Amino acid sequence: MSTAPPDADELSRRVGEFLAAHDPAETAPQEFLRARFDAGLAWVHYPEGLGGLGAPRHLQPAVDRRFAEAGASTNHPERNGIGLGMAAPTILAFGTEEQKRRFLRPLWTGEELWCQLFSEPGAGSDLAALATRAVRDGDAWTVNGQKVWTSMAHEARWAILVTRTDPDVPKHRGMTYFVCDMTAPGVEVRPLRQMTGEAEFNEVFLTDVRIPDEHRLGAVGQGWQVSTTTLMNERVAIGGGAVPRESGMIGVVAALWRDRPELRTPGLHDALLRAWVETEAARLTGARLRQQLTAGQPGPEGSGAKLAFARLNQEVSGLELELLGEEGLRYDDWTMRRPTEVDFTRRSPGYRYLRAKGNSIEGGTSEILRNIIAERVLGLPGEIRVDKDVAWKDLPR
Amino acid sequence: MSDLLYGEIENDLRASVREVLADKAPWTSVLAGTEKDEPYDAPLWRAVAAQLGCAGLPVPEELGGAGATWRETAVVMEELGRSAAPVPFLGSAVIATAALLAAGERELLPRLAAGERIAVLAVPFGTAPYDVPVTVEDAGGALTGEVAGVADGMAADVLLVPAGDGLYAVDATDARRTAVTSLDMTRRLADLAFSAAPARRVAEGAGAVRAALRTGAAMLASEQLGLAERCLDDTVAYVKTRYQFGRPIGSYQGLKHRLADLWASITQARAVARHAASCVAAGDEDTPIAVAVAQAHCSAVALKAAEECVQMHGGIGFTWEHPAHLFLKRAKADSIALGTPDRHRAALAALVDLPPA
């Protein structure tokens, strides 16, 4: 049965029917989510049978809104950002039919959380320099290496993993991409404590880990192309609804300024107003980006938005500490803990200041984003590459 | 949330204005014009204001206008900013027109909308919408006093003068006008003096003047956006073709990162300027905040773009023969015009309840 993809009205009708048949108040959360997936109302732009209906992508927010208004259970997207934002689109683009059927449903329902085994101690921004080896052994592969900065590895059931399978060719050509079972023997997750005191990230050691060949994603040697799909999806992931004025860090500092007149100084007043204006500009830019997406004209503004967010969050969280003066010298808690999500607002100002330092590093450093804007948006010439035609094993490291 | 995109009609309008400017205002003729005594480019003004009908965009059809909104006018301002066009559009088609619209005036407005007459508001160009100085006295309909630094004062046929407790129209020939040697050679200032000049009262109170300056500040943000885009485009084109040390200078990260930052700032300026234009077009209650944010933000972006344009063009960017200086002078003047960023931030402090220390 091949029909035209549903439009907004048709989707609205289907959501209405679904909610009538599955009262959110009466249905167990897990059952509700599975049924929503099976009805094609999970991510409507995915194909039929894989949680979607082949509808245009921009119709998704309206569907999510309807479910939220009906008080439906959520799949806790804040806990599974890597699964939903990166693993799923990569599996959809490169997975076999079997892989798509095996992984997408429990990923979407939140029954299986995912992490991303990409960065290594010697390969962060230069991801293609990675050294984790995968060696073919019959119907399986044997993997050895070390990954780092792995958010949520301590909670994840599965990982997307990129490895080196051929060290004799230039670095971009000898990589292969896998789905890795985090419960497999030889996978060891160690907390990596960061400057805030907590361990939101991990180091992951892979020692003789066996991965069956049916868990390879894409062809042998195609790992770079598959990874690029993952990373592109990391950067297009943007928030759903409109953000109100004075959201986030500027709201925290503005409230402090209003509540505590005794802390005010002329210099901080000017700094606060400058930050307020910049935050408002960033907010309007985000709103414009969403309007472009809804109108079906996606622009490249997303990379600029991440740059601006990182800079502002660092600047304004620093301003909060200065405004607090003596109080800013106190920290809430240095005890190591393992959060399941980043909780920016409920911790102390000192935590916010320190955590914000990660914003210009995680998910692509600000320097890499500037290169992307310069080369892909402005069309400026690429960096001179000294490693392009050199076998990976001959590269200095 | 206001519509921050451009509609089809706006894209068509932009294309028409850009075509006229490419034909009649290439930078070489803008530069040549700066060495002449004419206070503005009259043929260009006729083409944009009258023939294309841009002067009457926000004016209702029954008053001879196009019945469009300030959103379309903002698109014209972007294009004029891209050329640093020497025409009194901001003064006459924006600020004076907004003042007369606010005043409900019906005599002069149709002639401004048709581009037949040029009017300017007789206040110093640096005046912010928040505190309008009144330096002219009204004695029974005759005005006496002085106003310094009025933009496009020499281009005006009619001067709209805040005096006493109202706003008056004065025939420009009834004022003593002195041309000022101006930082921005493409939008020159004049000093005005009135000595018992005959005047016609067009508005009571200061409301029309404040509304006009607020609309002017919103539209200026779009001019600044257009100027910034032009500076970025020219600079990107240049660094791709200029070779030093055996490679295009645009391949050096030191320049690439600055241009990427500039591009990101300009995407923000576009959202901010569009929001301000939409707010004044709709009479939205968010207008005062939107305008203050737009001026605080876009002034800085345009200035940064012009400064980077000069710097990245190297020696040639410092010369008279290259257009970069036209944009730098316009950008710096624009950052002072209708209130400095600092003045707008101070206004914002009160508007969003962030009082000073």
PDB file of N, CA and C in Angstrom, chain A residues 198-274:
ATOM      1  N   GLU A 198      32.178  16.480  39.533  1.00  0.00           N
ATOM      2  CA  GLU A 198      31.342  15.339  39.233  1.00  0.00           C
ATOM      3  C   GLU A 198      31.899  14.564  38.035  1.00  0.00           C
ATOM      4  N   ALA A 199      31.305  13.388  37.799  1.00  0.00           N
ATOM      5  CA  ALA A 199      31.728  12.576  36.662  1.00  0.00           C
ATOM      6  C   ALA A 199      30.546  12.351  35.747  1.00  0.00           C
ATOM      7  N   GLU A 200      30.356  13.287  34.836  1.00  0.00           N
ATOM      8  CA  GLU A 200      29.271  13.218  33.870  1.00  0.00           C
ATOM      9  C   GLU A 200      29.738  12.370  32.679  1.00  0.00           C
ATOM     10  N   PHE A 201      31.064  12.342  32.501  1.00  0.00           N
ATOM     11  CA  PHE A 201      31.681  11.630  31.373  1.00  0.00           C
ATOM     12  C   PHE A 201      32.405  10.387  31.878  1.00  0.00           C
ATOM     13  N   ASN A 202      32.908   9.632  30.905  1.00  0.00           N
ATOM     14  CA  ASN A 202      33.640   8.414  31.242  1.00  0.00           C
ATOM     15  C   ASN A 202      34.810   8.203  30.297  1.00  0.00           C
ATOM     16  N   GLU A 203      35.737   7.370  30.776  1.00  0.00           N
ATOM     17  CA  GLU A 203      36.682   6.737  29.872  1.00  0.00           C
ATOM     18  C   GLU A 203      36.140   5.334  29.644  1.00  0.00           C
ATOM     19  N   VAL A 204      36.285   4.838  28.423  1.00  0.00           N
ATOM     20  CA  VAL A 204      35.833   3.479  28.144  1.00  0.00           C
ATOM     21  C   VAL A 204      37.008   2.693  27.565  1.00  0.00           C
ATOM     22  N   PHE A 205      37.358   1.605  28.249  1.00  0.00           N
ATOM     23  CA  PHE A 205      38.460   0.751  27.799  1.00  0.00           C
ATOM     24  C   PHE A 205      37.881  -0.476  27.112  1.00  0.00           C
ATOM     25  N   LEU A 206      38.367  -0.766  25.917  1.00  0.00           N
ATOM     26  CA  LEU A 206      37.879  -1.907  25.143  1.00  0.00           C
ATOM     27  C   LEU A 206      39.032  -2.899  25.027  1.00  0.00           C
ATOM     28  N   THR A 207      38.872  -4.049  25.657  1.00  0.00           N
ATOM     29  CA  THR A 207      39.944  -5.047  25.662  1.00  0.00           C
ATOM     30  C   THR A 207      39.425  -6.359  25.088  1.00  0.00           C
ATOM     31  N   ASP A 208      39.898  -6.706  23.888  1.00  0.00           N
ATOM     32  CA  ASP A 208      39.468  -7.930  23.199  1.00  0.00           C
ATOM     33  C   ASP A 208      37.947  -8.064  23.181  1.00  0.00           C
ATOM     34  N   VAL A 209      37.266  -6.979  22.903  1.00  0.00           N
ATOM     35  CA  VAL A 209      35.802  -7.005  22.833  1.00  0.00           C
ATOM     36  C   VAL A 209      35.385  -7.641  21.504  1.00  0.00           C
ATOM     37  N   ARG A 210      34.477  -8.631  21.575  1.00  0.00           N
ATOM     38  CA  ARG A 210      34.013  -9.306  20.364  1.00  0.00           C
ATOM     39  C   ARG A 210      32.733  -8.626  19.866  1.00  0.00           C
ATOM     40  N   ILE A 211      32.756  -8.168  18.617  1.00  0.00           N
ATOM     41  CA  ILE A 211      31.550  -7.576  18.023  1.00  0.00           C
ATOM     42  C   ILE A 211      31.192  -8.393  16.796  1.00  0.00           C
ATOM     43  N   PRO A 212      29.992  -8.993  16.780  1.00  0.00           N
ATOM     44  CA  PRO A 212      29.608  -9.787  15.602  1.00  0.00           C
ATOM     45  C   PRO A 212      29.517  -8.888  14.366  1.00  0.00           C
ATOM     46  N   ASP A 213      29.840  -9.484  13.229  1.00  0.00           N
ATOM     47  CA  ASP A 213      29.849  -8.670  12.001  1.00  0.00           C
ATOM     48  C   ASP A 213      28.478  -8.107  11.675  1.00  0.00           C
ATOM     49  N   GLU A 214      27.393  -8.777  12.141  1.00  0.00           N
ATOM     50  CA  GLU A 214      26.074  -8.203  11.851  1.00  0.00           C
ATOM     51  C   GLU A 214      25.822  -6.901  12.624  1.00  0.00           C
ATOM     52  N   HIS A 215      26.725  -6.546  13.518  1.00  0.00           N
ATOM     53  CA  HIS A 215      26.612  -5.249  14.202  1.00  0.00           C
ATOM     54  C   HIS A 215      27.494  -4.176  13.563  1.00  0.00           C
ATOM     55  N   ARG A 216      28.043  -4.478  12.404  1.00  0.00           N
ATOM     56  CA  ARG A 216      28.764  -3.438  11.638  1.00  0.00           C
ATOM     57  C   ARG A 216      27.735  -2.555  10.945  1.00  0.00           C
ATOM     58  N   LEU A 217      27.966  -1.234  10.972  1.00  0.00           N
ATOM     59  CA  LEU A 217      27.043  -0.277  10.349  1.00  0.00           C
ATOM     60  C   LEU A 217      27.753   0.328   9.139  1.00  0.00           C
ATOM     61  N   GLY A 218      27.270   0.012   7.944  1.00  0.00           N
ATOM     62  CA  GLY A 218      27.953   0.472   6.732  1.00  0.00           C
ATOM     63  C   GLY A 218      29.055  -0.503   6.357  1.00  0.00           C
ATOM     64  N   ALA A 219      29.715  -0.228   5.234  1.00  0.00           N
ATOM     65  CA  ALA A 219      30.719  -1.146   4.708  1.00  0.00           C
ATOM     66  C   ALA A 219      32.027  -1.037   5.486  1.00  0.00           C
ATOM     67  N   VAL A 220      32.851  -2.057   5.375  1.00  0.00           N
ATOM     68  CA  VAL A 220      34.195  -2.002   5.958  1.00  0.00           C
ATOM     69  C   VAL A 220      34.953  -0.873   5.256  1.00  0.00           C
ATOM     70  N   GLY A 221      35.561   0.003   6.022  1.00  0.00           N
ATOM     71  CA  GLY A 221      36.298   1.126   5.437  1.00  0.00           C
ATOM     72  C   GLY A 221      35.442   2.366   5.192  1.00  0.00           C
ATOM     73  N   GLN A 222      34.144   2.246   5.475  1.00  0.00           N
ATOM     74  CA  GLN A 222      33.221   3.370   5.223  1.00  0.00           C
ATOM     75  C   GLN A 222      32.947   4.179   6.501  1.00  0.00           C
ATOM     76  N   GLY A 223      33.724   3.906   7.547  1.00  0.00           N
ATOM     77  CA  GLY A 223      33.430   4.492   8.855  1.00  0.00           C
ATOM     78  C   GLY A 223      33.398   6.012   8.877  1.00  0.00           C
ATOM     79  N   TRP A 224      34.233   6.635   8.057  1.00  0.00           N
ATOM     80  CA  TRP A 224      34.255   8.106   8.092  1.00  0.00           C
ATOM     81  C   TRP A 224      32.951   8.693   7.564  1.00  0.00           C
ATOM     82  N   GLN A 225      32.445   8.135   6.451  1.00  0.00           N
ATOM     83  CA  GLN A 225      31.177   8.637   5.904  1.00  0.00           C
ATOM     84  C   GLN A 225      30.041   8.427   6.900  1.00  0.00           C
ATOM     85  N   VAL A 226      30.035   7.264   7.562  1.00  0.00           N
ATOM     86  CA  VAL A 226      28.972   6.997   8.539  1.00  0.00           C
ATOM     87  C   VAL A 226      29.090   7.982   9.712  1.00  0.00           C
ATOM     88  N   SER A 227      30.330   8.204  10.168  1.00  0.00           N
ATOM     89  CA  SER A 227      30.548   9.138  11.284  1.00  0.00           C
ATOM     90  C   SER A 227      30.108  10.536  10.917  1.00  0.00           C
ATOM     91  N   THR A 228      30.342  10.934   9.681  1.00  0.00           N
ATOM     92  CA  THR A 228      29.965  12.282   9.249  1.00  0.00           C
ATOM     93  C   THR A 228      28.459  12.461   9.361  1.00  0.00           C
ATOM     94  N   THR A 229      27.703  11.414   8.997  1.00  0.00           N
ATOM     95  CA  THR A 229      26.245  11.470   9.158  1.00  0.00           C
ATOM     96  C   THR A 229      25.883  11.693  10.624  1.00  0.00           C
ATOM     97  N   THR A 230      26.558  10.969  11.510  1.00  0.00           N
ATOM     98  CA  THR A 230      26.291  11.119  12.935  1.00  0.00           C
ATOM     99  C   THR A 230      26.569  12.547  13.383  1.00  0.00           C
ATOM    100  N   LEU A 231      27.715  13.082  12.959  1.00  0.00           N
ATOM    101  CA  LEU A 231      28.115  14.412  13.441  1.00  0.00           C
ATOM    102  C   LEU A 231      27.227  15.503  12.858  1.00  0.00           C
ATOM    103  N   MET A 232      26.808  15.337  11.598  1.00  0.00           N
ATOM    104  CA  MET A 232      25.901  16.331  11.013  1.00  0.00           C
ATOM    105  C   MET A 232      24.610  16.378  11.818  1.00  0.00           C
ATOM    106  N   ASN A 233      24.138  15.188  12.217  1.00  0.00           N
ATOM    107  CA  ASN A 233      22.903  15.146  12.994  1.00  0.00           C
ATOM    108  C   ASN A 233      23.089  15.753  14.372  1.00  0.00           C
ATOM    109  N   GLU A 234      24.304  15.632  14.918  1.00  0.00           N
ATOM    110  CA  GLU A 234      24.582  16.237  16.214  1.00  0.00           C
ATOM    111  C   GLU A 234      24.370  17.741  16.136  1.00  0.00           C
ATOM    112  N   ARG A 235      24.763  18.330  15.009  1.00  0.00           N
ATOM    113  CA  ARG A 235      24.721  19.791  14.926  1.00  0.00           C
ATOM    114  C   ARG A 235      23.394  20.346  14.433  1.00  0.00           C
ATOM    115  N   VAL A 236      22.571  19.524  13.743  1.00  0.00           N
ATOM    116  CA  VAL A 236      21.276  20.079  13.339  1.00  0.00           C
ATOM    117  C   VAL A 236      20.224  19.941  14.430  1.00  0.00           C
ATOM    118  N   ALA A 237      20.525  19.099  15.441  1.00  0.00           N
ATOM    119  CA  ALA A 237      19.552  18.912  16.515  1.00  0.00           C
ATOM    120  C   ALA A 237      19.307  20.244  17.214  1.00  0.00           C
ATOM    121  N   ILE A 238      18.126  20.793  17.064  1.00  0.00           N
ATOM    122  CA  ILE A 238      17.821  22.033  17.764  1.00  0.00           C
ATOM    123  C   ILE A 238      16.549  21.873  18.560  1.00  0.00           C
ATOM    124  N   GLY A 239      16.388  22.777  19.527  1.00  0.00           N
ATOM    125  CA  GLY A 239      15.272  22.671  20.457  1.00  0.00           C
ATOM    126  C   GLY A 239      13.928  22.803  19.762  1.00  0.00           C
ATOM    127  N   GLY A 240      12.893  22.324  20.414  1.00  0.00           N
ATOM    128  CA  GLY A 240      11.569  22.304  19.822  1.00  0.00           C
ATOM    129  C   GLY A 240      10.858  23.641  19.811  1.00  0.00           C
ATOM    130  N   GLY A 241      10.330  24.045  20.918  1.00  0.00           N
ATOM    131  CA  GLY A 241       9.452  25.211  20.949  1.00  0.00           C
ATOM    132  C   GLY A 241      10.187  26.533  21.054  1.00  0.00           C
ATOM    133  N   ALA A 242       9.416  27.631  21.011  1.00  0.00           N
ATOM    134  CA  ALA A 242       9.992  28.957  21.164  1.00  0.00           C
ATOM    135  C   ALA A 242      10.483  29.144  22.601  1.00  0.00           C
ATOM    136  N   VAL A 243      11.601  29.846  22.744  1.00  0.00           N
ATOM    137  CA  VAL A 243      12.188  30.069  24.050  1.00  0.00           C
ATOM    138  C   VAL A 243      11.748  31.439  24.545  1.00  0.00           C
ATOM    139  N   PRO A 244      11.251  31.541  25.792  1.00  0.00           N
ATOM    140  CA  PRO A 244      10.847  32.863  26.267  1.00  0.00           C
ATOM    141  C   PRO A 244      12.044  33.778  26.535  1.00  0.00           C
ATOM    142  N   ARG A 245      11.781  35.074  26.531  1.00  0.00           N
ATOM    143  CA  ARG A 245      12.807  36.068  26.855  1.00  0.00           C
ATOM    144  C   ARG A 245      13.369  35.796  28.254  1.00  0.00           C
ATOM    145  N   GLU A 246      14.638  36.088  28.439  1.00  0.00           N
ATOM    146  CA  GLU A 246      15.333  35.886  29.721  1.00  0.00           C
ATOM    147  C   GLU A 246      15.363  34.419  30.137  1.00  0.00           C
ATOM    148  N   SER A 247      15.418  33.512  29.153  1.00  0.00           N
ATOM    149  CA  SER A 247      15.611  32.100  29.490  1.00  0.00           C
ATOM    150  C   SER A 247      17.072  31.857  29.805  1.00  0.00           C
ATOM    151  N   GLY A 248      17.324  30.790  30.520  1.00  0.00           N
ATOM    152  CA  GLY A 248      18.688  30.348  30.752  1.00  0.00           C
ATOM    153  C   GLY A 248      19.462  31.267  31.673  1.00  0.00           C
ATOM    154  N   MET A 249      20.760  31.327  31.443  1.00  0.00           N
ATOM    155  CA  MET A 249      21.693  31.993  32.360  1.00  0.00           C
ATOM    156  C   MET A 249      21.352  33.469  32.581  1.00  0.00           C
ATOM    157  N   ILE A 250      20.932  34.175  31.529  1.00  0.00           N
ATOM    158  CA  ILE A 250      20.667  35.611  31.702  1.00  0.00           C
ATOM    159  C   ILE A 250      19.495  35.809  32.659  1.00  0.00           C
ATOM    160  N   GLY A 251      18.548  34.891  32.662  1.00  0.00           N
ATOM    161  CA  GLY A 251      17.415  34.984  33.570  1.00  0.00           C
ATOM    162  C   GLY A 251      17.859  34.838  35.020  1.00  0.00           C
ATOM    163  N   VAL A 252      18.810  33.917  35.229  1.00  0.00           N
ATOM    164  CA  VAL A 252      19.342  33.703  36.586  1.00  0.00           C
ATOM    165  C   VAL A 252      19.996  34.985  37.092  1.00  0.00           C
ATOM    166  N   VAL A 253      20.827  35.613  36.254  1.00  0.00           N
ATOM    167  CA  VAL A 253      21.563  36.797  36.698  1.00  0.00           C
ATOM    168  C   VAL A 253      20.642  38.016  36.803  1.00  0.00           C
ATOM    169  N   ALA A 254      19.691  38.142  35.878  1.00  0.00           N
ATOM    170  CA  ALA A 254      18.757  39.267  35.941  1.00  0.00           C
ATOM    171  C   ALA A 254      17.941  39.196  37.232  1.00  0.00           C
ATOM    172  N   ALA A 255      17.517  37.994  37.604  1.00  0.00           N
ATOM    173  CA  ALA A 255      16.743  37.835  38.846  1.00  0.00           C
ATOM    174  C   ALA A 255      17.598  38.218  40.047  1.00  0.00           C
ATOM    175  N   LEU A 256      18.858  37.797  40.020  1.00  0.00           N
ATOM    176  CA  LEU A 256      19.767  38.139  41.118  1.00  0.00           C
ATOM    177  C   LEU A 256      19.946  39.658  41.216  1.00  0.00           C
ATOM    178  N   TRP A 257      20.099  40.295  40.069  1.00  0.00           N
ATOM    179  CA  TRP A 257      20.266  41.765  40.031  1.00  0.00           C
ATOM    180  C   TRP A 257      19.044  42.465  40.641  1.00  0.00           C
ATOM    181  N   ARG A 258      17.861  41.964  40.318  1.00  0.00           N
ATOM    182  CA  ARG A 258      16.641  42.592  40.821  1.00  0.00           C
ATOM    183  C   ARG A 258      16.458  42.348  42.323  1.00  0.00           C
ATOM    184  N   ASP A 259      16.808  41.129  42.740  1.00  0.00           N
ATOM    185  CA  ASP A 259      16.546  40.763  44.132  1.00  0.00           C
ATOM    186  C   ASP A 259      17.568  41.342  45.115  1.00  0.00           C
ATOM    187  N   ARG A 260      18.769  41.643  44.630  1.00  0.00           N
ATOM    188  CA  ARG A 260      19.842  42.003  45.563  1.00  0.00           C
ATOM    189  C   ARG A 260      20.474  43.338  45.176  1.00  0.00           C
ATOM    190  N   PRO A 261      19.774  44.441  45.427  1.00  0.00           N
ATOM    191  CA  PRO A 261      20.303  45.755  45.019  1.00  0.00           C
ATOM    192  C   PRO A 261      21.685  46.043  45.609  1.00  0.00           C
ATOM    193  N   GLU A 262      21.980  45.466  46.759  1.00  0.00           N
ATOM    194  CA  GLU A 262      23.251  45.784  47.416  1.00  0.00           C
ATOM    195  C   GLU A 262      24.455  45.239  46.633  1.00  0.00           C
ATOM    196  N   LEU A 263      24.206  44.323  45.705  1.00  0.00           N
ATOM    197  CA  LEU A 263      25.317  43.745  44.933  1.00  0.00           C
ATOM    198  C   LEU A 263      25.679  44.583  43.707  1.00  0.00           C
ATOM    199  N   ARG A 264      24.818  45.538  43.359  1.00  0.00           N
ATOM    200  CA  ARG A 264      24.978  46.224  42.072  1.00  0.00           C
ATOM    201  C   ARG A 264      26.172  47.176  42.044  1.00  0.00           C
ATOM    202  N   THR A 265      26.881  47.196  40.915  1.00  0.00           N
ATOM    203  CA  THR A 265      27.916  48.202  40.661  1.00  0.00           C
ATOM    204  C   THR A 265      27.720  48.728  39.240  1.00  0.00           C
ATOM    205  N   PRO A 266      28.228  49.939  38.950  1.00  0.00           N
ATOM    206  CA  PRO A 266      28.054  50.497  37.593  1.00  0.00           C
ATOM    207  C   PRO A 266      28.692  49.623  36.509  1.00  0.00           C
ATOM    208  N   GLY A 267      29.869  49.096  36.797  1.00  0.00           N
ATOM    209  CA  GLY A 267      30.541  48.285  35.779  1.00  0.00           C
ATOM    210  C   GLY A 267      29.763  47.013  35.474  1.00  0.00           C
ATOM    211  N   LEU A 268      29.254  46.374  36.523  1.00  0.00           N
ATOM    212  CA  LEU A 268      28.482  45.147  36.310  1.00  0.00           C
ATOM    213  C   LEU A 268      27.146  45.446  35.635  1.00  0.00           C
ATOM    214  N   HIS A 269      26.611  46.656  35.878  1.00  0.00           N
ATOM    215  CA  HIS A 269      25.367  47.036  35.214  1.00  0.00           C
ATOM    216  C   HIS A 269      25.566  47.048  33.704  1.00  0.00           C
ATOM    217  N   ASP A 270      26.651  47.666  33.276  1.00  0.00           N
ATOM    218  CA  ASP A 270      26.927  47.725  31.840  1.00  0.00           C
ATOM    219  C   ASP A 270      27.151  46.322  31.279  1.00  0.00           C
ATOM    220  N   ALA A 271      27.924  45.525  32.003  1.00  0.00           N
ATOM    221  CA  ALA A 271      28.191  44.153  31.525  1.00  0.00           C
ATOM    222  C   ALA A 271      26.884  43.366  31.422  1.00  0.00           C
ATOM    223  N   LEU A 272      26.001  43.548  32.412  1.00  0.00           N
ATOM    224  CA  LEU A 272      24.730  42.826  32.415  1.00  0.00           C
ATOM    225  C   LEU A 272      23.862  43.237  31.227  1.00  0.00           C
ATOM    226  N   LEU A 273      23.790  44.550  30.969  1.00  0.00           N
ATOM    227  CA  LEU A 273      22.954  45.012  29.849  1.00  0.00           C
ATOM    228  C   LEU A 273      23.504  44.528  28.511  1.00  0.00           C
ATOM    229  N   ARG A 274      24.822  44.546  28.374  1.00  0.00           N
ATOM    230  CA  ARG A 274      25.420  44.034  27.131  1.00  0.00           C
ATOM    231  C   ARG A 274      25.053  42.557  26.942  1.00  0.00           C
TER     232      ARG A 274
END
